Short mmCIF file of C-alpha atoms (C1' of nucleotides) in Angstrom, two decimals:
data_model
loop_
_atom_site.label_atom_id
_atom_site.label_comp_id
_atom_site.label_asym_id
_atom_site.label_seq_id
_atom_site.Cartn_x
_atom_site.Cartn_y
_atom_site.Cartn_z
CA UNK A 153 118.47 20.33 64.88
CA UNK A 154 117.09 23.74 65.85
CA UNK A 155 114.96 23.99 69.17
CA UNK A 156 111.43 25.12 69.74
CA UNK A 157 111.86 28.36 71.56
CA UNK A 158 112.39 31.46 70.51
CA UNK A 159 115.91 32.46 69.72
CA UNK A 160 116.69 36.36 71.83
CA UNK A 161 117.98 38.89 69.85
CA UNK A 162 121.04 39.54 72.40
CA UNK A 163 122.06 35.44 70.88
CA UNK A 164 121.18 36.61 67.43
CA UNK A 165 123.93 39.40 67.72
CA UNK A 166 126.47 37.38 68.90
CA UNK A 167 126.04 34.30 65.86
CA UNK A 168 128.55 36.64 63.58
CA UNK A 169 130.79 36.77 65.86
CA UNK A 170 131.23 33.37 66.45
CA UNK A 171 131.07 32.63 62.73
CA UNK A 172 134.50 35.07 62.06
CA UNK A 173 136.09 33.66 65.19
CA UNK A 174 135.83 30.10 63.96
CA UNK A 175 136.56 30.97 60.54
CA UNK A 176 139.87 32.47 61.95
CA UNK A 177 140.72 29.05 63.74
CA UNK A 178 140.23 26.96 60.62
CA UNK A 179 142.43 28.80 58.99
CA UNK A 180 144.80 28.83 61.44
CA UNK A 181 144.10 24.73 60.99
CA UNK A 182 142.77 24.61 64.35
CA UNK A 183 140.52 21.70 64.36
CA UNK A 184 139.11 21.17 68.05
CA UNK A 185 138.00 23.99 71.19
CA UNK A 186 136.20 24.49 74.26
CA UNK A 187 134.09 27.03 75.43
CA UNK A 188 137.13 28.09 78.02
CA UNK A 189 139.75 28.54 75.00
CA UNK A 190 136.77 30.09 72.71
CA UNK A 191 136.09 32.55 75.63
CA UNK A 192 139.63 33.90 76.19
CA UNK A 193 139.93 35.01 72.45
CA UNK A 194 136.71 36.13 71.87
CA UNK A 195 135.80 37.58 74.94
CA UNK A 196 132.50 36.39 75.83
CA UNK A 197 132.28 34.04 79.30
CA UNK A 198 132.76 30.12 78.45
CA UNK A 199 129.04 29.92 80.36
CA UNK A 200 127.87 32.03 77.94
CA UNK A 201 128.91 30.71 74.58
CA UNK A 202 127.20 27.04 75.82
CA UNK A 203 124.27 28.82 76.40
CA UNK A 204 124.19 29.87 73.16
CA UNK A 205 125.08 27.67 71.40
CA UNK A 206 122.65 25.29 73.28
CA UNK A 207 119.68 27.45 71.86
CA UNK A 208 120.45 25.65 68.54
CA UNK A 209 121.60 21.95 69.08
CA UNK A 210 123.89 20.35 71.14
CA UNK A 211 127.03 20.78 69.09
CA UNK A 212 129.95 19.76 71.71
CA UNK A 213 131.12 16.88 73.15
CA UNK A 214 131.84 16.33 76.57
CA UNK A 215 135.51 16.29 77.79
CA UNK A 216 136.67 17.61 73.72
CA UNK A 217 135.02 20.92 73.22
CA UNK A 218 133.95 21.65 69.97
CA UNK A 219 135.31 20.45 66.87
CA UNK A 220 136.02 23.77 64.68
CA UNK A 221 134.74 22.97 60.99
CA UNK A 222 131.39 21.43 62.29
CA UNK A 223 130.51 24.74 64.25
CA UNK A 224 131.66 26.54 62.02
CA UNK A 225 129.22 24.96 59.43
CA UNK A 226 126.35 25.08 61.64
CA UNK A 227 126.51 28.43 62.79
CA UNK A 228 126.81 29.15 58.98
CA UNK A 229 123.75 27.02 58.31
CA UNK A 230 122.08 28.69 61.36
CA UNK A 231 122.96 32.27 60.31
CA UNK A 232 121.28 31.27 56.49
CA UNK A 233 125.15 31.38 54.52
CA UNK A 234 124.60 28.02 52.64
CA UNK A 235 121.82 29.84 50.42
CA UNK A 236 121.98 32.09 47.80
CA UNK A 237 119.39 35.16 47.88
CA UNK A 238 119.16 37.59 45.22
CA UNK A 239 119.95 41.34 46.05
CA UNK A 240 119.88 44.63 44.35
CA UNK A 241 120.67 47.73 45.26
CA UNK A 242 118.56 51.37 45.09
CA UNK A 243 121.07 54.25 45.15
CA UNK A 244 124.27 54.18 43.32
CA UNK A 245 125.71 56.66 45.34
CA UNK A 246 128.79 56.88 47.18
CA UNK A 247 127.36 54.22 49.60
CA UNK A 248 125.56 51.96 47.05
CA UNK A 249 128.86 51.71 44.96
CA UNK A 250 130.75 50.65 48.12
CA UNK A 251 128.15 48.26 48.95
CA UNK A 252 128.02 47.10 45.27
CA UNK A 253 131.62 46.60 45.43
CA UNK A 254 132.13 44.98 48.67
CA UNK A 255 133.76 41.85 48.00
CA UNK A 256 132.59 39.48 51.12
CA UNK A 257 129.18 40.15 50.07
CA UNK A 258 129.36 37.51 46.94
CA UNK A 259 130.90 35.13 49.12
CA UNK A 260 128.25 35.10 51.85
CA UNK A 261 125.83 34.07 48.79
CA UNK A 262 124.10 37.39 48.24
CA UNK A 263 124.27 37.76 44.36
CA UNK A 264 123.87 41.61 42.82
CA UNK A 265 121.28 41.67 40.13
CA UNK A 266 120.86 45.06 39.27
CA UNK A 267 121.26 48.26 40.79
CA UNK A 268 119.07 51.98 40.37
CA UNK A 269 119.38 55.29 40.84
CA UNK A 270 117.59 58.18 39.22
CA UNK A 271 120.33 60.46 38.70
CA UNK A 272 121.05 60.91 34.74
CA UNK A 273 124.97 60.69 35.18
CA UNK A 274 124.86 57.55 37.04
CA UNK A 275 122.40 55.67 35.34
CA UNK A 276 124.07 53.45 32.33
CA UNK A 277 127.60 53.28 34.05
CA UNK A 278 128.74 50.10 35.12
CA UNK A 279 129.84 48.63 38.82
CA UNK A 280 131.29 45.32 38.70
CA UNK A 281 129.71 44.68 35.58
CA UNK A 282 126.39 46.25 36.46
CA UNK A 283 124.49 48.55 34.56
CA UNK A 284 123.06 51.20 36.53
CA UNK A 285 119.24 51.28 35.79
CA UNK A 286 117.06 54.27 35.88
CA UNK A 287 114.59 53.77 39.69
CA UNK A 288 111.85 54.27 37.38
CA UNK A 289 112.21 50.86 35.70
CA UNK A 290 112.23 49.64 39.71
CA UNK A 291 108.58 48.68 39.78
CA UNK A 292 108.46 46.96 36.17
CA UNK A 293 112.03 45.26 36.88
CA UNK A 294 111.01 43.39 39.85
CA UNK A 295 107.53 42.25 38.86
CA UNK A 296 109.64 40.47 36.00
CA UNK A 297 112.71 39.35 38.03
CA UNK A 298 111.99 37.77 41.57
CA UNK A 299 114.36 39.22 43.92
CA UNK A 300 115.03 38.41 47.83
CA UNK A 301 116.86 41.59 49.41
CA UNK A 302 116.87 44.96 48.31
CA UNK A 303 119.55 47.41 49.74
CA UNK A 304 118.51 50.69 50.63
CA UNK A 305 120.82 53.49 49.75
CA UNK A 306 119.24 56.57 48.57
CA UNK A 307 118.60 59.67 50.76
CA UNK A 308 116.05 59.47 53.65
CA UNK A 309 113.79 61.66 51.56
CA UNK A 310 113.26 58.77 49.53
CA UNK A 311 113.73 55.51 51.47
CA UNK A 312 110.02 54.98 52.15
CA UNK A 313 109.12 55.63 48.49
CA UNK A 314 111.81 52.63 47.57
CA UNK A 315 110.97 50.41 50.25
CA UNK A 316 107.38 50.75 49.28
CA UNK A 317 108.08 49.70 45.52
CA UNK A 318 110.57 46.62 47.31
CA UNK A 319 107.33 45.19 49.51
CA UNK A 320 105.04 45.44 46.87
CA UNK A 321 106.71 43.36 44.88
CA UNK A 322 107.46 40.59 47.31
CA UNK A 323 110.94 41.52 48.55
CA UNK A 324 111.42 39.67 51.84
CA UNK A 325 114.42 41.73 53.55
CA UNK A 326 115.41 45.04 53.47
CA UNK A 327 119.03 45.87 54.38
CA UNK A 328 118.51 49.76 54.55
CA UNK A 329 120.94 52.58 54.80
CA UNK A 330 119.15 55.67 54.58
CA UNK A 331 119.37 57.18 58.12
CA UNK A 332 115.57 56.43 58.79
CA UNK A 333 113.28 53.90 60.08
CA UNK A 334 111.25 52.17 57.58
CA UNK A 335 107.41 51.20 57.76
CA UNK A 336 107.39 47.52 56.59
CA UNK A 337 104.85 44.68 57.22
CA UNK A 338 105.92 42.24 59.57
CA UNK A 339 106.64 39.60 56.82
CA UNK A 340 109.23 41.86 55.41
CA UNK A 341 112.54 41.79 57.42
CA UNK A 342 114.12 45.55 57.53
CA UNK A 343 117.56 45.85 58.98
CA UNK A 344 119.43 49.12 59.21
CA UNK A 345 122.75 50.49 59.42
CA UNK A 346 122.58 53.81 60.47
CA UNK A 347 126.40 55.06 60.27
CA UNK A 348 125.52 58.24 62.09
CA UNK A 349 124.37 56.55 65.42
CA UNK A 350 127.73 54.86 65.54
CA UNK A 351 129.02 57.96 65.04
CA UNK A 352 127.13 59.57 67.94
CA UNK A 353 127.73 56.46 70.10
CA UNK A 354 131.69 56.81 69.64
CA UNK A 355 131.24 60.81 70.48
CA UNK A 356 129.20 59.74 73.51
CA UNK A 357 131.64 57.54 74.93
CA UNK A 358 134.52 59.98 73.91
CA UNK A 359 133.18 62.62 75.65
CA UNK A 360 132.01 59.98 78.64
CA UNK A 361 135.69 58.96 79.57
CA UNK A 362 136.80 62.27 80.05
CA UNK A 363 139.47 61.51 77.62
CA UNK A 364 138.19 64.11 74.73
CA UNK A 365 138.98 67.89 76.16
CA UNK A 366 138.74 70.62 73.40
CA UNK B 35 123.12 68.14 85.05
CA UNK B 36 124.46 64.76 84.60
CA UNK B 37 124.19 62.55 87.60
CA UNK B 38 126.81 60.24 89.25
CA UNK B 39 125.90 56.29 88.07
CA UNK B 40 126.86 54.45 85.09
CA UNK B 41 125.20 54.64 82.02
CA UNK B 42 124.44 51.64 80.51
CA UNK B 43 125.16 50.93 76.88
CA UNK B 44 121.00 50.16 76.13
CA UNK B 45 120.63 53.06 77.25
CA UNK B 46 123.47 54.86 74.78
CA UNK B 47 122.48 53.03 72.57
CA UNK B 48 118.90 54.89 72.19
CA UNK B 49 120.58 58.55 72.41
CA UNK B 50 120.85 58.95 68.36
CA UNK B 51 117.40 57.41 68.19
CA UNK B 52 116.04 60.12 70.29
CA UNK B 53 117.82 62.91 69.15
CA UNK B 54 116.79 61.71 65.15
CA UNK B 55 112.91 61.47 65.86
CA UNK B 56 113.71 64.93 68.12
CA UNK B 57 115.31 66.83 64.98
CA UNK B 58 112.30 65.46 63.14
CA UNK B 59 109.96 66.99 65.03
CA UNK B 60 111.92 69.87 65.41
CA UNK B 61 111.95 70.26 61.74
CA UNK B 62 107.80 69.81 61.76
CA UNK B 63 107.53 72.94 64.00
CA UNK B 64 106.62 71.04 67.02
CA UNK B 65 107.40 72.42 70.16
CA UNK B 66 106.28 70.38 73.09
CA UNK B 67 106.06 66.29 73.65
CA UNK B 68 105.21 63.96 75.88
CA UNK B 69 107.11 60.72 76.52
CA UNK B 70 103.39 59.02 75.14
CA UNK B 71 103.58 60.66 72.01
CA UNK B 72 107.02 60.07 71.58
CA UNK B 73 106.69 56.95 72.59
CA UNK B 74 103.87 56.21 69.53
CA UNK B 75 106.36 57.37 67.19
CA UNK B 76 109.75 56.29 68.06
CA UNK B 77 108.26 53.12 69.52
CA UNK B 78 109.95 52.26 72.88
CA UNK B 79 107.73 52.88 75.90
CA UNK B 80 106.38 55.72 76.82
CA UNK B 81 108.32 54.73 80.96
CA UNK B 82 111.60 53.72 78.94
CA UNK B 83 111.74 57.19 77.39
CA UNK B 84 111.28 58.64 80.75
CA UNK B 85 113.79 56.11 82.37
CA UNK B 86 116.17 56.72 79.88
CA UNK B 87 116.15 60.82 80.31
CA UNK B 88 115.95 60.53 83.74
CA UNK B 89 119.62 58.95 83.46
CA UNK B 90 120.79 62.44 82.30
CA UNK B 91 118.18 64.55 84.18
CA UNK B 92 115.51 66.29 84.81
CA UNK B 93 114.52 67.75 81.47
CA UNK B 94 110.72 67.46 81.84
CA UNK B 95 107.98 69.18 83.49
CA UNK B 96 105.32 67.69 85.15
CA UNK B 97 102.15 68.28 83.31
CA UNK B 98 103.62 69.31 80.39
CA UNK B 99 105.89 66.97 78.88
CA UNK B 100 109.64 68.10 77.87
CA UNK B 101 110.26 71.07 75.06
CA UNK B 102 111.36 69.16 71.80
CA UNK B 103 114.14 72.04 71.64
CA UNK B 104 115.69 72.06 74.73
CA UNK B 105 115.96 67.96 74.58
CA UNK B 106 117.17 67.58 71.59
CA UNK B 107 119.80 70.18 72.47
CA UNK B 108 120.53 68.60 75.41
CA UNK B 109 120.82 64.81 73.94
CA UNK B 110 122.95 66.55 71.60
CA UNK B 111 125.40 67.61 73.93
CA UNK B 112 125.40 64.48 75.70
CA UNK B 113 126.30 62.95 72.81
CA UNK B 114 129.21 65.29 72.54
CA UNK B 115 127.90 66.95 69.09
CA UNK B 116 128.48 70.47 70.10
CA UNK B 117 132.08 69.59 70.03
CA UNK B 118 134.34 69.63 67.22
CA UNK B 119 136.78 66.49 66.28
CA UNK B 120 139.43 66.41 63.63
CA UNK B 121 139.41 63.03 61.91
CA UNK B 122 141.40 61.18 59.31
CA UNK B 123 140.56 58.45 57.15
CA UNK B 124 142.70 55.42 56.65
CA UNK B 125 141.79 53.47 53.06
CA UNK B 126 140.77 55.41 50.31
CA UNK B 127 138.85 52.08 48.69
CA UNK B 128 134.74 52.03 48.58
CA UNK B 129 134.50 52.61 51.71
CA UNK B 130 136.67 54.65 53.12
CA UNK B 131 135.54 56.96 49.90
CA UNK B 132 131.77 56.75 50.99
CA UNK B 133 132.31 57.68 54.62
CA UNK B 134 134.83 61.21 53.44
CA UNK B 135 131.74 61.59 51.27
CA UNK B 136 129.22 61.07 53.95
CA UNK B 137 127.76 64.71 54.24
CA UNK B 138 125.92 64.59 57.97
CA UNK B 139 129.75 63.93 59.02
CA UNK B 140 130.99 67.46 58.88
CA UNK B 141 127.35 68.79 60.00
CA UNK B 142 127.87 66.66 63.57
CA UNK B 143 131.49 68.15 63.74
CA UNK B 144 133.91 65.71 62.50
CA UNK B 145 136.26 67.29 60.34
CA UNK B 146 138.10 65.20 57.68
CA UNK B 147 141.66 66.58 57.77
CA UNK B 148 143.63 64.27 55.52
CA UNK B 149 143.08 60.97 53.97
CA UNK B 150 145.57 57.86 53.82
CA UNK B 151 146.20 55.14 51.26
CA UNK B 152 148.66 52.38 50.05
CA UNK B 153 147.82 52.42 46.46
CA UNK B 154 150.09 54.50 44.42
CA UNK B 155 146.63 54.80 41.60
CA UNK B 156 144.96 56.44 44.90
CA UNK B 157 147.83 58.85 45.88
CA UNK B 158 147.55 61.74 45.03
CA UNK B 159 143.56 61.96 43.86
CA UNK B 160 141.55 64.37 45.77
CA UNK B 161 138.30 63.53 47.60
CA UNK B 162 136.35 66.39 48.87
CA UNK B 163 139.42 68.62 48.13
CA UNK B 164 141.79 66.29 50.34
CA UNK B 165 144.70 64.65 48.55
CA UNK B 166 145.12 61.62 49.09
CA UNK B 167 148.21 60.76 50.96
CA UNK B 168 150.41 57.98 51.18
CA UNK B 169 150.20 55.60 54.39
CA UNK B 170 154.07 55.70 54.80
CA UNK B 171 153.41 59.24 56.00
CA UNK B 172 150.84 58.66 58.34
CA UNK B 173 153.07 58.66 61.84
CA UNK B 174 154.68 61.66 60.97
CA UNK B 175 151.29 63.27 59.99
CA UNK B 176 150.02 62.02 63.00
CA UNK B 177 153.18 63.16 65.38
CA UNK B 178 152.51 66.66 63.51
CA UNK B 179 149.24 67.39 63.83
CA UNK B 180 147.25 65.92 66.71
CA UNK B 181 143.94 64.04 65.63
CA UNK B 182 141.13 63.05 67.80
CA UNK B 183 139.43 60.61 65.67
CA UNK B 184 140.72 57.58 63.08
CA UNK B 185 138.50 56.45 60.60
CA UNK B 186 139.56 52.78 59.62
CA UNK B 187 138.82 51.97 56.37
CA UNK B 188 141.66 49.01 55.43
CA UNK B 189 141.65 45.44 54.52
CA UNK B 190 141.17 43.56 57.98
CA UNK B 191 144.80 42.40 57.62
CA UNK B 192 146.41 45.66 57.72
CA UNK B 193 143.97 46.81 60.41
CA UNK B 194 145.95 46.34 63.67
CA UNK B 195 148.78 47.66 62.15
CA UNK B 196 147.33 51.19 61.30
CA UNK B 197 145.39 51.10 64.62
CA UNK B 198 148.76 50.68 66.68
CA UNK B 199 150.34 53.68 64.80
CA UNK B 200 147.12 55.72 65.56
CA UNK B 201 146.97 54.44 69.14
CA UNK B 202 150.77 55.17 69.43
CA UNK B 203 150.40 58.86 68.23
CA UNK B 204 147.40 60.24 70.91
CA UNK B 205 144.26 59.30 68.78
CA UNK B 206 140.96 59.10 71.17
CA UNK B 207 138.52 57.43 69.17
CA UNK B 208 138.79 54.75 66.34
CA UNK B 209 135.54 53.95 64.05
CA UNK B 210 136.61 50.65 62.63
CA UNK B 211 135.01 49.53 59.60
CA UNK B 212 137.29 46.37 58.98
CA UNK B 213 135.94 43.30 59.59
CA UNK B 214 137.78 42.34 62.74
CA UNK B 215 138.56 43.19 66.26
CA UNK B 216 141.21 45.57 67.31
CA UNK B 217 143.36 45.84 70.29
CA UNK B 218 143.34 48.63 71.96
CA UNK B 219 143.84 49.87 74.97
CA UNK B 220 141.23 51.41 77.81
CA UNK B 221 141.86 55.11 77.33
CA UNK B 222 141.23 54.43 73.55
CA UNK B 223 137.49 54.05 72.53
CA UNK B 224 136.96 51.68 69.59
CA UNK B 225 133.52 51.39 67.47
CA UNK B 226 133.16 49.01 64.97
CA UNK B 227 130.90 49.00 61.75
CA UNK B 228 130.53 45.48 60.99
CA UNK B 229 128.80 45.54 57.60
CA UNK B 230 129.16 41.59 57.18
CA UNK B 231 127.60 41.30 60.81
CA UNK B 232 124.79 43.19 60.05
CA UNK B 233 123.94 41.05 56.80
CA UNK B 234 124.12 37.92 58.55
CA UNK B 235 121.53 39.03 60.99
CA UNK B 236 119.24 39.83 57.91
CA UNK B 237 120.16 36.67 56.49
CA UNK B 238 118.83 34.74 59.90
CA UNK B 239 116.29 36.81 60.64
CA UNK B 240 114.93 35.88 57.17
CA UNK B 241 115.16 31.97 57.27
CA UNK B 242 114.21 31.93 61.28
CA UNK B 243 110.89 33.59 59.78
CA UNK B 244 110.69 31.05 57.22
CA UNK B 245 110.28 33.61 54.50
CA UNK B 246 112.66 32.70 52.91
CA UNK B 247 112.20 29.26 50.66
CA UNK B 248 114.71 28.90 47.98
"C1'" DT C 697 91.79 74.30 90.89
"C1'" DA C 698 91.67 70.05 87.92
"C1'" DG C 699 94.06 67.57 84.54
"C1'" DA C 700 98.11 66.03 82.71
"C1'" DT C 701 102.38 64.13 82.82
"C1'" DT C 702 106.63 63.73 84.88
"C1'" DG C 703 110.21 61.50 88.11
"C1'" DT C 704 110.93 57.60 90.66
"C1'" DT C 705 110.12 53.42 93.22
"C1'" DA C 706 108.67 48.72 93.03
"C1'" DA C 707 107.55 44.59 90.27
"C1'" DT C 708 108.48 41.92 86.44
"C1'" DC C 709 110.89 40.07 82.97
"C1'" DG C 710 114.94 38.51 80.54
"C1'" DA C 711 119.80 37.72 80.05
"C1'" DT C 712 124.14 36.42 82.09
"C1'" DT C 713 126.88 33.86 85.21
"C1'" DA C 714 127.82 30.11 88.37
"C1'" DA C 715 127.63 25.49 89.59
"C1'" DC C 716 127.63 20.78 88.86
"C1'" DA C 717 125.83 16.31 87.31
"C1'" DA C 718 126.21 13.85 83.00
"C1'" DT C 719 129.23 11.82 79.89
"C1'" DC C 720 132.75 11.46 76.44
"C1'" DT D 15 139.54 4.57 84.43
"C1'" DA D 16 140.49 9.58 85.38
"C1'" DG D 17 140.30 14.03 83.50
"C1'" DA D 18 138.09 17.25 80.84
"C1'" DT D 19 134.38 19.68 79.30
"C1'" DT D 20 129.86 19.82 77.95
"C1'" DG D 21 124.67 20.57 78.68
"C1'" DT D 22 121.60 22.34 81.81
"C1'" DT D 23 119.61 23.97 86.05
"C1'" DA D 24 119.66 27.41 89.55
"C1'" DA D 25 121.26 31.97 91.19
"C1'" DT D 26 122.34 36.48 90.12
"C1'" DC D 27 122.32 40.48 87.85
"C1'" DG D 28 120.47 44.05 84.92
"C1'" DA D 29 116.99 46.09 82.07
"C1'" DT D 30 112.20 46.99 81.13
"C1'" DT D 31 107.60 47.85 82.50
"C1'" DA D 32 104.02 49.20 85.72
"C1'" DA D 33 102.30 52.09 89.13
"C1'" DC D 34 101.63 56.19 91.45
"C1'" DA D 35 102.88 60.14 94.33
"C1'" DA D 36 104.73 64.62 93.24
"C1'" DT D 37 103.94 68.75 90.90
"C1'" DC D 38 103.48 71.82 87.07
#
DNA sequence: TAGATTGTTAATCGATTAACAATC
DNA sequence: TAGATTGTTAATCGATTAACAATC
């Protein structure tokens, strides 16, 4: 199925995107496309979305289009959604707890283990079920329990520190919030959401278009 | 100071970086840098740093290098920080929660001014000494007290429908954490946080490297 | 002045779009 | 079969990198 060349990150981006739009049509019980009708809702150019999705297989059929449910399957498969990968989370703050409780993220096959924090009032409460662990026990908890992804939510002062702990113990992603860039081997997989530079980026473009006057 | 052409959004979309690694060294007492250092650290090249100033100006000096100050001042204001924006929150769940918790929100000058929510067990409770008010109220807050930006913090199904009342009622800016696209016209500048989006990539990035062996 | 480093032009690389033969 | 639409190649466009003259 997948081809030999290396996939660009600018295709990479777009794979969600098709994966919600497609998801949308099956529940709307669409059950066949083409690139032209794909292009008009989702905004991308019909030459574009055959490109892409010729990185990956030849999916389509000439004079149909696409049939919905198989893409929609395949882009799944291609994005890694048929696993299951083990998570937990470091930082039980206000952004670990909405992480921890974000309901699409069970779905998409990333099961919470166990979640840390080093502050006394939040360790020993439970989130969905969770007891909150004190970060000390970090270390000693994932020597004994194999995990796949840790989630990065504690202050910037101590993302490093946590990540650290994470690759040590063989954690192969990192999906990191702390508004820094992390040092990480290249066999580790770090990817950020840093909330402040899409901030900044709507101020920028605010400001750009003339439309924001104080 | 800022010249006539286009900015392109690769470009915009390394502002925060610069301005974070600039604060940084700010913050370390160094005064002076040259696009080679900076380029060691913040790891684009050393001619893309220069490329991408040169976009807003001539903030070097030959010889020299640029003044860590003065650029990160400047980046600053092209990224419209020295301004100040009233916001509102829509959603008082997880999310919406974490982000009128988010601290470096008020410190780049968005100002929470009221929060909105559906659920009668929200109304009323007070986050960050804002009561919580009930969505029903939200045009007539809006039509008395003019907001700049909406923070969108709903289910994706009632997404749209809170956009079109803030689009209706003079908002600028929307920062759209539900897990869809929003209509919205020109004049109104939409950026999305697509959490889900950003775990799929993790989630491919992780089996394309064939880390990841369940 | 000599050395350093920018600003900027030109060269390269990569991504997007257009075109169309292949084929269902 | 005729019409539709893909897969794929070629053309265009844009972004990154390299090179170097300008100049502090």
């Amino acid at each position: 199925m997948a081809k030999e060349t290396k996939i660009s990150m600018a295709v990479i981006r777009r794979l969600p995107k098709y994966h919600r739009y497609l998801g949308e049509l099956l529940r709307k019980d669409i059950d066949r496309i083409s690139s032209k009708e794909l292009s008009e809702r989702i905004g991308f150019t019909a030459s574009q979305i055959r490109q892409d999705l010729n990185c990956f297989g030849d999916f389509g059929q000439q004079g149909y289009g696409y049939n919905v449910k198989d893409l929609y399957d395949q882009i799944g498969k291609i994005l890694g959604l048929d696993k299951n990968y083990k998570t937990i989370i470091v930082g039980a703050g206000n952004i670990g707890q909405a992480v921890a409780n974000y309901a699409k993220f069970e779905s998409l096959g990333f099961h919470l283990q166990a979640i840390f924090d080093k502050n006394p009032k939040l360790i020993g409460i439970k989130i969905r079920d969770i007891e909150v662990k004190d970060v000390d026990c970090l270390d000693t908890y994932l020597k004994e329990n194999p995990i796949d992804i840790g989630i990065i939510c504690v202050p910037k002062e101590h993302a490093q520190m946590v990540a650290d702990i994470m690759i040590k113990n063989g954690i192969k992603g990192i999906w990191n919030f702390a508004p820094t860039d992390l040092n990480a081997p290249d066999d580790v997989i770090v990817e950020n959401v840093h909330l402040s530079e899409s901030l900044m980026i709507l101020s920028y473009r605010l400001n750009e278009s003339e439309l924001f006057k104080e």
